[in-house]
Coordinates of C-alpha atoms and ligand atoms in Angstrom, one line a residue:
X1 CA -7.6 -110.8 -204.5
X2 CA -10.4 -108.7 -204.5
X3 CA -10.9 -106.2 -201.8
X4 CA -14.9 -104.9 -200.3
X5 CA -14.5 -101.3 -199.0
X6 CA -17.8 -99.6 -197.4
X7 CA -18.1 -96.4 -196.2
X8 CA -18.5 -92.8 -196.6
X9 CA -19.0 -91.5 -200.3
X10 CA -19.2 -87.5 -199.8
X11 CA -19.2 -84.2 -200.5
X12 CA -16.1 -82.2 -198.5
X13 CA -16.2 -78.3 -197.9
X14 CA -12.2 -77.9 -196.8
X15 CA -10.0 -74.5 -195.1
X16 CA -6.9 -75.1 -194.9
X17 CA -4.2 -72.5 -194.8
X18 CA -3.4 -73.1 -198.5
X19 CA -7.2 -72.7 -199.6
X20 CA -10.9 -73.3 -199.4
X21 CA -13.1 -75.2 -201.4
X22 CA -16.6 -75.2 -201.1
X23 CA -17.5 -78.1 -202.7
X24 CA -15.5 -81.2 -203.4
X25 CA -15.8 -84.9 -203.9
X26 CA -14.7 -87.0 -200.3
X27 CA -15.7 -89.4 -198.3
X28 CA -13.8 -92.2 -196.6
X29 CA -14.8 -94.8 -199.1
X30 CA -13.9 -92.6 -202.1
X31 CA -10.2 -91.9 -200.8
X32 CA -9.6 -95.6 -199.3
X33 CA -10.7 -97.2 -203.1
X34 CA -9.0 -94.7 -205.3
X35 CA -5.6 -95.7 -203.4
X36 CA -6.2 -99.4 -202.8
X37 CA -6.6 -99.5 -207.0
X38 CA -3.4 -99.3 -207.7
X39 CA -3.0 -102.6 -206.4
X40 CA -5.9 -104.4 -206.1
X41 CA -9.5 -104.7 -207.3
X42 CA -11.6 -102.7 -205.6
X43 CA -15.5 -103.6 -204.9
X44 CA -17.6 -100.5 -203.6
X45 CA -20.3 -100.6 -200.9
X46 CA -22.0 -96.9 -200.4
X47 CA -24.8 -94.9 -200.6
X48 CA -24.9 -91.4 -203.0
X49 CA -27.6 -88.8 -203.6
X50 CA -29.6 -87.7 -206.4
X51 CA -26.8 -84.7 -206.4
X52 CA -23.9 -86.7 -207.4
X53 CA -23.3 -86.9 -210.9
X54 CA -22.3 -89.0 -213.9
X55 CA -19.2 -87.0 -213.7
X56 CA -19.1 -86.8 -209.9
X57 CA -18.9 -90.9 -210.9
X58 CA -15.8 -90.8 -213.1
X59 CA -13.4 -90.9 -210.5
X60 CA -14.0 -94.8 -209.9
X61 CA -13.9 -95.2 -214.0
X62 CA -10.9 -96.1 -215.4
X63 CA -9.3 -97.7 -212.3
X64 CA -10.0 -101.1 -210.7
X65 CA -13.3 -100.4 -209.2
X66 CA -16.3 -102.2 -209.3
X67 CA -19.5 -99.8 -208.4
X68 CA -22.1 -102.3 -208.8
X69 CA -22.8 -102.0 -204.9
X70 CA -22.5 -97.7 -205.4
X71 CA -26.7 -97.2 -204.2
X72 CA -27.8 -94.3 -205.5
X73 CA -31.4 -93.0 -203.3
X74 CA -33.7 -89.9 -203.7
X75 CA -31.7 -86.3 -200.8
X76 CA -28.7 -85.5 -200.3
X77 CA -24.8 -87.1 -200.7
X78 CA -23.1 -87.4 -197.0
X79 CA -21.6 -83.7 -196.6
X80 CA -18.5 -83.1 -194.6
X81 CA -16.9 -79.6 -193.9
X82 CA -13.2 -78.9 -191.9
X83 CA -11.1 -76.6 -191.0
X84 CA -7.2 -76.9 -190.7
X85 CA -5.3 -75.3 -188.4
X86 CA -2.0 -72.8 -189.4
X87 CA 0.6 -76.1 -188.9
X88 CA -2.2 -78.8 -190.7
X89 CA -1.8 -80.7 -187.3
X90 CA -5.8 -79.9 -185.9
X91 CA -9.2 -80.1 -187.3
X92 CA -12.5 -78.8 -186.7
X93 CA -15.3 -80.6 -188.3
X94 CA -17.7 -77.8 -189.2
X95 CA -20.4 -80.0 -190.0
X96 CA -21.8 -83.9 -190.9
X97 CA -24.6 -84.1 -192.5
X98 CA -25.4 -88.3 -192.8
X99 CA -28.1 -87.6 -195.7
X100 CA -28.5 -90.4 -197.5
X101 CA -26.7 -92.6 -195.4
X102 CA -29.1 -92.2 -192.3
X103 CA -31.7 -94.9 -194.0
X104 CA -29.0 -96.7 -195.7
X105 CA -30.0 -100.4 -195.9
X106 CA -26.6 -101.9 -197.9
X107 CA -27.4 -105.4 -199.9
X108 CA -24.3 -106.3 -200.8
X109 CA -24.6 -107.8 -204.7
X110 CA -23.9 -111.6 -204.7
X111 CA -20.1 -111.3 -206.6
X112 CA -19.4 -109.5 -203.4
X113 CA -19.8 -112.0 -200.8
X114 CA -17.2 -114.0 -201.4
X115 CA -14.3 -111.7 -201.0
X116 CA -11.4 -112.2 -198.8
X117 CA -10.5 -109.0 -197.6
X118 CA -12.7 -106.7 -196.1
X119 CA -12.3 -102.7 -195.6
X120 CA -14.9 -101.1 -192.9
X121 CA -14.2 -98.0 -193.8
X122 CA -15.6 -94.9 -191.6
X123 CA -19.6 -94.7 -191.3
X124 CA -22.0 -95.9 -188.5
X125 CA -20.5 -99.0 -187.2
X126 CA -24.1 -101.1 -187.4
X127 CA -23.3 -100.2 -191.3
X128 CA -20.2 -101.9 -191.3
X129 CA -21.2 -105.3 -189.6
X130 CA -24.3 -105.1 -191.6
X131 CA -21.8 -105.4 -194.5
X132 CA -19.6 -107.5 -192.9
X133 CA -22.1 -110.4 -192.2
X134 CA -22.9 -110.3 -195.2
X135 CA -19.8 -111.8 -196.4
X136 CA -19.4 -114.9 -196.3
X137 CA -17.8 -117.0 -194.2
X138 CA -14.7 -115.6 -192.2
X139 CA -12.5 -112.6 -194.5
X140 CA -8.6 -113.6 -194.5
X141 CA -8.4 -109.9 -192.9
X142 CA -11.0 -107.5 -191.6
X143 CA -10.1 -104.3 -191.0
X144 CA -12.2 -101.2 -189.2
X145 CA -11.8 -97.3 -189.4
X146 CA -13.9 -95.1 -187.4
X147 CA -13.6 -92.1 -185.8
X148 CA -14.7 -89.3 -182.8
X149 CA -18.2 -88.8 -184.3
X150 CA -18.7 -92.4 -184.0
X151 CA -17.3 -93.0 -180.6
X152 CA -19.2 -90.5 -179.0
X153 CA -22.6 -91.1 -180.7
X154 CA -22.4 -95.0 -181.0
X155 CA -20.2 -96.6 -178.5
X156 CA -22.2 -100.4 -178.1
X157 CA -22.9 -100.5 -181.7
X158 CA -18.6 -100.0 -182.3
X159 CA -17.7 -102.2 -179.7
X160 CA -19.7 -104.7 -181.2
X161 CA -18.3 -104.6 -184.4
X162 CA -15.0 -104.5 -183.0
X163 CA -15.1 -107.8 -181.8
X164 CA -15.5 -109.1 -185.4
X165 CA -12.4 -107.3 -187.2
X166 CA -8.9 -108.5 -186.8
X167 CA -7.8 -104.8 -187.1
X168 CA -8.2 -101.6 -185.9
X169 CA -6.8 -98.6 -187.9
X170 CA -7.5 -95.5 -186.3
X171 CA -5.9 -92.2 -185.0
X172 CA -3.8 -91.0 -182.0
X173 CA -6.3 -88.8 -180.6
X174 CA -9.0 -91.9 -181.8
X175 CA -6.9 -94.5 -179.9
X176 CA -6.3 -92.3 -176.5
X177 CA -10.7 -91.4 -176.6
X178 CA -11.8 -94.9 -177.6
X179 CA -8.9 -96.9 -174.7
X180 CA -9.0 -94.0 -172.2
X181 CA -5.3 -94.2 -172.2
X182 CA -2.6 -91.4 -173.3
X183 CA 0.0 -94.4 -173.8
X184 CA -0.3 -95.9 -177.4
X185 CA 1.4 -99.4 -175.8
X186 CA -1.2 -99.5 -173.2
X187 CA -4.0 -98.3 -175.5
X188 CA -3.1 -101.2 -177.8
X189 CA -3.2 -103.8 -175.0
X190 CA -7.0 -102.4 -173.7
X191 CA -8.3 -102.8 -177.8
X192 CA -6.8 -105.9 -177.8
X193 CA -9.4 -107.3 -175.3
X194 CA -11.8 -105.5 -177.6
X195 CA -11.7 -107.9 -180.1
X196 CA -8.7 -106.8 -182.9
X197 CA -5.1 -108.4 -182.9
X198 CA -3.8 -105.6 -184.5
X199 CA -4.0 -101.8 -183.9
X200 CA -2.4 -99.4 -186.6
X201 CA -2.1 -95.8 -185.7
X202 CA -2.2 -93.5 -187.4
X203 CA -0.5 -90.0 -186.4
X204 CA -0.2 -87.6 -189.0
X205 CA 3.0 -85.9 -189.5
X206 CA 4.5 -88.6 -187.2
X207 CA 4.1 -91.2 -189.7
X208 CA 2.5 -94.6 -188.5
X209 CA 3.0 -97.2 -185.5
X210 CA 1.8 -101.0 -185.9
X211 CA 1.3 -103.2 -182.4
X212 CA 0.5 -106.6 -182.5
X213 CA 1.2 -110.0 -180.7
X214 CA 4.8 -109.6 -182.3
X215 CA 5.7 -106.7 -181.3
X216 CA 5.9 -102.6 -182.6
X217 CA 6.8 -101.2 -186.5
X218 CA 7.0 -97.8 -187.2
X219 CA 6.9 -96.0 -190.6
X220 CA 7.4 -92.5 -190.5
X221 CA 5.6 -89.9 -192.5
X222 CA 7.2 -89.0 -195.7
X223 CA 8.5 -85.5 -195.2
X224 CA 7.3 -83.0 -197.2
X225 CA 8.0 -79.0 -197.8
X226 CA 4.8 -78.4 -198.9
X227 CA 1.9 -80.3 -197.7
X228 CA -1.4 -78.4 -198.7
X229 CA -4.5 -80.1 -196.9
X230 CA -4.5 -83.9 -195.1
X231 CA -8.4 -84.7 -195.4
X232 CA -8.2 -88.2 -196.9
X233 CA -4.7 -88.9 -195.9
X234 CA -5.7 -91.3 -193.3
X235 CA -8.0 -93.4 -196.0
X236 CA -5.2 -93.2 -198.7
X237 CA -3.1 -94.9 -195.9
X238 CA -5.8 -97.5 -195.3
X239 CA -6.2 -97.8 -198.9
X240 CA -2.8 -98.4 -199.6
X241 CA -2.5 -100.7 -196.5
X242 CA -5.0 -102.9 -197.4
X243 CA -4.8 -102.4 -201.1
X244 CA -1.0 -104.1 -201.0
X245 CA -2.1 -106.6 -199.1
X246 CA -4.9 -107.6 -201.2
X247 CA -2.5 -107.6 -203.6
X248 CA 0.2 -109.5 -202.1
X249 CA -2.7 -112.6 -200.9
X250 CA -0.8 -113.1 -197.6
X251 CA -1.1 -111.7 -194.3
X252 CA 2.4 -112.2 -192.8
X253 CA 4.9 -109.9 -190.6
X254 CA 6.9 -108.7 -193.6
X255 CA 3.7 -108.5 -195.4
X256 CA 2.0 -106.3 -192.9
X257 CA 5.8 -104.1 -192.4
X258 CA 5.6 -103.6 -196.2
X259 CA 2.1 -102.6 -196.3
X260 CA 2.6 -100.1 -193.3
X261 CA 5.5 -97.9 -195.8
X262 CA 2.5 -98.3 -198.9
X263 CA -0.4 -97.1 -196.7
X264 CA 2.7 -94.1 -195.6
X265 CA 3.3 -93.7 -199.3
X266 CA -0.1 -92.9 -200.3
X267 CA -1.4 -91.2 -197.4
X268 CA 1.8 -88.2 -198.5
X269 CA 0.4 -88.4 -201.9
X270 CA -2.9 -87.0 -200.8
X271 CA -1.4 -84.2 -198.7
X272 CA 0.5 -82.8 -201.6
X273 CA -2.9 -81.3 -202.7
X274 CA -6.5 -80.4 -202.4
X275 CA -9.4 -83.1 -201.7
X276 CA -8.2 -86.1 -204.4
X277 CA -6.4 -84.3 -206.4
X278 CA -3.6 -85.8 -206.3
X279 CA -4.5 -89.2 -206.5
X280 CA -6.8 -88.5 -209.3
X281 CA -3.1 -88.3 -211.2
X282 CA -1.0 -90.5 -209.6
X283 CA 0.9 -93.0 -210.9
X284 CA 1.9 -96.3 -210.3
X285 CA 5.9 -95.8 -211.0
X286 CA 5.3 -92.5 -208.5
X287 CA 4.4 -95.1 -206.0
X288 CA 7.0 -97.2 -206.6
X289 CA 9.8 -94.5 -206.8
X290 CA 8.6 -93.1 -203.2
X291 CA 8.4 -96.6 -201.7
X292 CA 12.0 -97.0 -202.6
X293 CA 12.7 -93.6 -201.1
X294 CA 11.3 -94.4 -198.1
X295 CA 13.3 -97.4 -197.8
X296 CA 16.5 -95.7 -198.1
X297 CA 15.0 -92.8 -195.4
X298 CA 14.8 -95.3 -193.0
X299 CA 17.9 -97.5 -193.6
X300 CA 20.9 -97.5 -191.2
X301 CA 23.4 -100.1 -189.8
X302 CA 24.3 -100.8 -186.6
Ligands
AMP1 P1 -9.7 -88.5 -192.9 O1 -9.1 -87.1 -193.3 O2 -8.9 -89.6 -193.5 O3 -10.1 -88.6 -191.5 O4 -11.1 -88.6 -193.7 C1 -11.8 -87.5 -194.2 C2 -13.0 -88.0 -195.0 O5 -13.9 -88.6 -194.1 C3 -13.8 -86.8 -195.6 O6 -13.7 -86.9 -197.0 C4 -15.2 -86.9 -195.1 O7 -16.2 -86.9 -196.1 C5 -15.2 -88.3 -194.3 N1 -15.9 -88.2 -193.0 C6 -15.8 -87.2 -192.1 N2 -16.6 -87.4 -191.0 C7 -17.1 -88.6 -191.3 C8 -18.0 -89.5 -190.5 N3 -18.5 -89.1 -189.3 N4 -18.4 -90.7 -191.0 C9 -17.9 -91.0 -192.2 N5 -17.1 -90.3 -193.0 C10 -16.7 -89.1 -192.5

């Protein structure tokens, strides 16, 4: 079943304690569709400039992506630039330049509206229930990113969008500014009268925690000795999240566990190198053979 994504399509500058580079293709949209192809089709909503390139392109060619709904408009691509801290675990955005995506007006092309599962990746939440009403009528699963930028800048217009997603797929610090509560239990119960049924955090080298009417699942992070620079990691996760369940075309409780361990699996990929490196090679046995470690990291009896 296909899967719509919108969101950020970007330029990244990134420090991390491994290396800097100034200039790099990102964006929230990017990461989330490169992962979700491995196992579903993947229909792109976003906005580039006159800067990004036929070859800046080629990382959607070749893999199930559809770019029909990939604007392209006279300025400047979205630019990001962050800083990582000595232990990976802190960021400092260094600067967000919207660009092209301040006047962005998405018209979602007609083979788009029909699909089932729907992606709100992170960009100005009137941008993503623009796109969402556009589909039509009511996704088998509608899922939201966003993060601090947004909160702060654009409370009314998230809440408002919130109400219309089934889940919420942020991070720790995300969940504790947008509730007001430290407690991830109690954080989950206040979004829960937002509008989602399900809240998926994500926390970095802590893996991933899952609340919903049913109860908690955690996934932890896959450990790794090396991990070289986590922008994107949270959108790989999202994109292999939603990606398997696309896939799957069932939203059930051992669908959702299974797709918390992909979203894991491909969220470690990405941290293994720079920017998209390292899904830009990935494989899909690669996937496979680290889903099946992560089963056996995780198995015990009692
Ligand atoms: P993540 O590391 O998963 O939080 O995502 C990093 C990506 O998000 C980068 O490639 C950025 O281009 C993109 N990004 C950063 N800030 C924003 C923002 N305010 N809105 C949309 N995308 C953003």
């Amino acid at each position: 079943m296909s899967l719509l994504v919108v969101g950020s399509v970007a330029f990244d500058a990134l420090e991390s304690p491994y290396g800097k580079v100034e200039r790099t293709i990102g964006g929230a949209a990017t990461y989330f569709a490169v992962a979700a192809s491995f196992f579903a089709p993947v229909s792109l909503v976003a906005v580039v400039g006159d800067d990004f390139t036929k070859k800046d392109e080629e990382v959607f060619r070749g893999r199930h992506i559809d770019t029909a709904g990939l604007e392209r408009a006279a300025g400047k691509s979205f630019f990001w630039a962050g800083r990582y801290s000595e232990n990976l675990n802190e960021r400092v955005t260094l600067a967000t330049e919207l660009n092209v995506f301040a006047d962005f007006k998405p018209k979602l092309p007609e083979k788009y509206r029909t699909s089932k599962y729907v992606f709100l990746a992170n960009i100005a939440p009137d941008l993503q229930h623009d796109v969402l009403k556009q589909v039509q009528g009511k996704p088998k699963l509608a899922a939201l990113d966003t993060m601090n930028y947004w909160i702060e800048r654009t409370p009314a217009e998230l809440r408002e969008t919130l109400k219309h997603v089934d889940i919420l797929m942020i991070n720790d610090s995300e969940t504790r500014q947008l509730s007001n509560e430290h407690n991830l239990l109690r954080a989950a119960r206040h979004i829960f009268k937002l509008g989602p049924k399900t809240l998926v955090v994500k926390r970095g080298e802590y893996g991933a925690m899952m609340v919903d009417s049913k109860g908690v699942f955690c996934v932890p992070a896959f450990p790794l000795e090396e991990p070289h620079d986590p922008t994107g990691a949270g959108d790989s996760f999202a994109g292999g999240f939603m990606g398997y369940l696309a896939g799957a075309g069932t939203v059930s409780d051992a669908t959702l566990r299974r797709a918390m361990v992909f979203g894991s699996v491909l969220g470690s990929f990405t941290v293994e190198k720079f920017g998209l490196d390292r899904l830009r090679t990935l494989k899909r046995t690669e996937i496979h053979a680290r889903a099946r470690h992560f089963a056996k990291l995780t198995q015990f009896q009692l």
